[in-house]
Amino acid sequence: MELGGIRRFASEKTLYFLSALIILLMPVSEVIAEVLSHFHPKILPSIFHPFFFCLFGAIGTLVAVFYKYSELTSAELRGKWFASDIFYLLMILFMVLSAVFSVNPGMYARDYLLNSENPLDFLGYFFLFYAGSRIKSVEYRKKLIVVLFIVEAMHGIAAFFQTFNIQIAYSLLTWHSGSAYGLTPNSNYYGGLAVFMLACASGAFLFSELFGAKKLLRVLFVVFAGFVFYTMMGSRARLVWPGFAVMIVFYLVSGLVMIKSDIDRAKLKRYFISLLVLCAVFAAVFAVTLLFTNYITEAVTRTQMEVDGKLDNGIGSDRLLLWRDGLESVPRHWITGIGLDNYYQVFIEKYGGADYAFFRAKAHNEFVNTLVTQGVFAFAFYMFVYARTVVTNVKKIFRSGNEISGTLNWMFLAMFVTYLAQAFFNTSVRSVAPHFWLVFGLLNTCDSPLRFPFKK
């Protein structure tokens, strides 16, 4: 391919198209799989996810190489590198080291197809981060919000009917009657996705005036937020509540922070009124759900029984034990971790061939999972990038001369911190994680090139 052809192909439009395509393809392929499962016994729900996302990881990596080559050979950006470039390369480096020096090379999450994340999956995540960092156009970023709305509408409709035990097919993983799992393999996974998308829907309503949305559209935004909130509770996943709490606090603090800015006072007043309306909608949906379902009472009762020691498993469905066992393995594998997506090895090393009831393929805590499987250096790196993402975007929002661009960043940041809150109790899987990695990238746009002190 000639240089001119590479530059035409490796464009912001290409990155937007590929990102939107995979985000849409995952739920669409799930609908197709669930329908076809009725006609062929070998076609199972979520069967297409590993194939499509691994292929995306390979293609995306090649596109990233072409894109960077195009940048480095352009007159404007010749020889220039950005923080997101360094982050992207370090992500790949830590992933490769963890995979190569794994205690069980080539084994990912006990080789269970739906849960496992192999190197190609990680390359797909990293490409979404890279692509997001290059998508700076306000129009493309707004279109990605629309894509996320479409995706959540698909998941939400399926989840709504699942709360009434109406399913296209069935859930391959743990499922309780009447619980919502959307178009993911598990109700916990959908809960994590739902609260992440709820942050998006809530932000769209709170900032709809700045987007020029008409009154009818604003009403639709808040109704959709209430709908997603119901399906989130319908997942019966207790991990959604830390994410929900963080989301509410974030939008409240955002308003308080904006008081110190030069934003129009009338707009600020309407923001707080919208926040009160949003909370009132959540309260109404919560009250109706509490009255007509057992979602809330079941979660409270189960938590109390765990605290009182009346269940066989420990607090948080035995998460504390899972984390304890994983953290005990860190001193033995602190440099590169026990192995990429190889948390199961923790229990093999500790219990050997014993029949241990709580063997798990993952930590059910993405932070602990990263520390145990990829090592201390990878963990410290991700913690640094997460913190940097929050700090730089808060600064960027107030320095931005574009009100819409700043508003989009508020929404993306709300989704980002909401995901991290629920990730403290959840698992990274390819049916949910891609949405986070795209937003992660959108918050790390390559605005200013790095300055190297040794470069003339």
Short mmCIF file of N, CA and C in Angstrom, two decimals, residues 62 88 106 206 242 252 257 265 269 282 291 299 338 348 374 383 395 423 444:
data_model
loop_
_atom_site.label_atom_id
_atom_site.label_comp_id
_atom_site.label_asym_id
_atom_site.label_seq_id
_atom_site.Cartn_x
_atom_site.Cartn_y
_atom_site.Cartn_z
N LEU A 62 -3.18 -4.00 13.52
CA LEU A 62 -2.60 -3.61 12.23
C LEU A 62 -2.98 -2.18 11.87
N TYR A 88 -0.31 2.85 25.28
CA TYR A 88 -0.70 1.74 24.41
C TYR A 88 0.42 0.70 24.32
N GLY A 106 -0.42 -20.19 27.70
CA GLY A 106 -1.47 -20.62 26.77
C GLY A 106 -2.78 -20.99 27.43
N LEU A 206 -28.84 15.27 31.84
CA LEU A 206 -28.37 16.42 32.61
C LEU A 206 -27.78 17.51 31.72
N PRO A 242 -22.47 0.09 44.36
CA PRO A 242 -21.31 1.00 44.48
C PRO A 242 -21.15 1.86 43.24
N LEU A 252 -23.28 15.08 41.27
CA LEU A 252 -23.51 16.12 42.27
C LEU A 252 -22.26 16.99 42.43
N VAL A 257 -18.69 21.75 41.48
CA VAL A 257 -17.46 22.26 40.89
C VAL A 257 -17.77 23.34 39.86
N ARG A 265 -25.14 31.14 34.97
CA ARG A 265 -25.86 30.79 36.20
C ARG A 265 -27.22 30.17 35.93
N LYS A 269 -28.37 26.51 37.18
CA LYS A 269 -29.59 26.28 37.95
C LYS A 269 -30.41 25.16 37.33
N PHE A 282 -35.37 8.07 39.66
CA PHE A 282 -34.75 6.88 40.25
C PHE A 282 -35.50 6.44 41.51
N LEU A 291 -41.81 -2.43 45.73
CA LEU A 291 -43.18 -2.82 46.04
C LEU A 291 -43.61 -4.09 45.31
N ALA A 299 -31.47 -8.79 47.96
CA ALA A 299 -30.08 -8.35 48.08
C ALA A 299 -29.74 -7.99 49.52
N ILE A 338 1.10 -14.13 37.96
CA ILE A 338 0.97 -15.59 37.87
C ILE A 338 0.65 -16.04 36.45
N ILE A 348 -4.76 -23.64 42.50
CA ILE A 348 -3.99 -24.87 42.28
C ILE A 348 -2.74 -24.85 43.15
N GLN A 374 -0.87 -10.00 36.29
CA GLN A 374 0.11 -9.29 35.49
C GLN A 374 1.25 -8.68 36.31
N MET A 383 -2.91 1.91 37.69
CA MET A 383 -3.39 2.84 38.72
C MET A 383 -2.95 4.27 38.38
N LYS A 395 -9.17 19.00 34.62
CA LYS A 395 -8.50 20.24 34.19
C LYS A 395 -8.92 20.62 32.78
N ALA A 423 -16.21 -2.30 39.04
CA ALA A 423 -15.14 -3.24 38.73
C ALA A 423 -14.45 -3.77 39.98
N ASN A 444 -8.36 10.07 26.90
CA ASN A 444 -6.91 10.22 26.79
C ASN A 444 -6.53 10.69 25.39
#
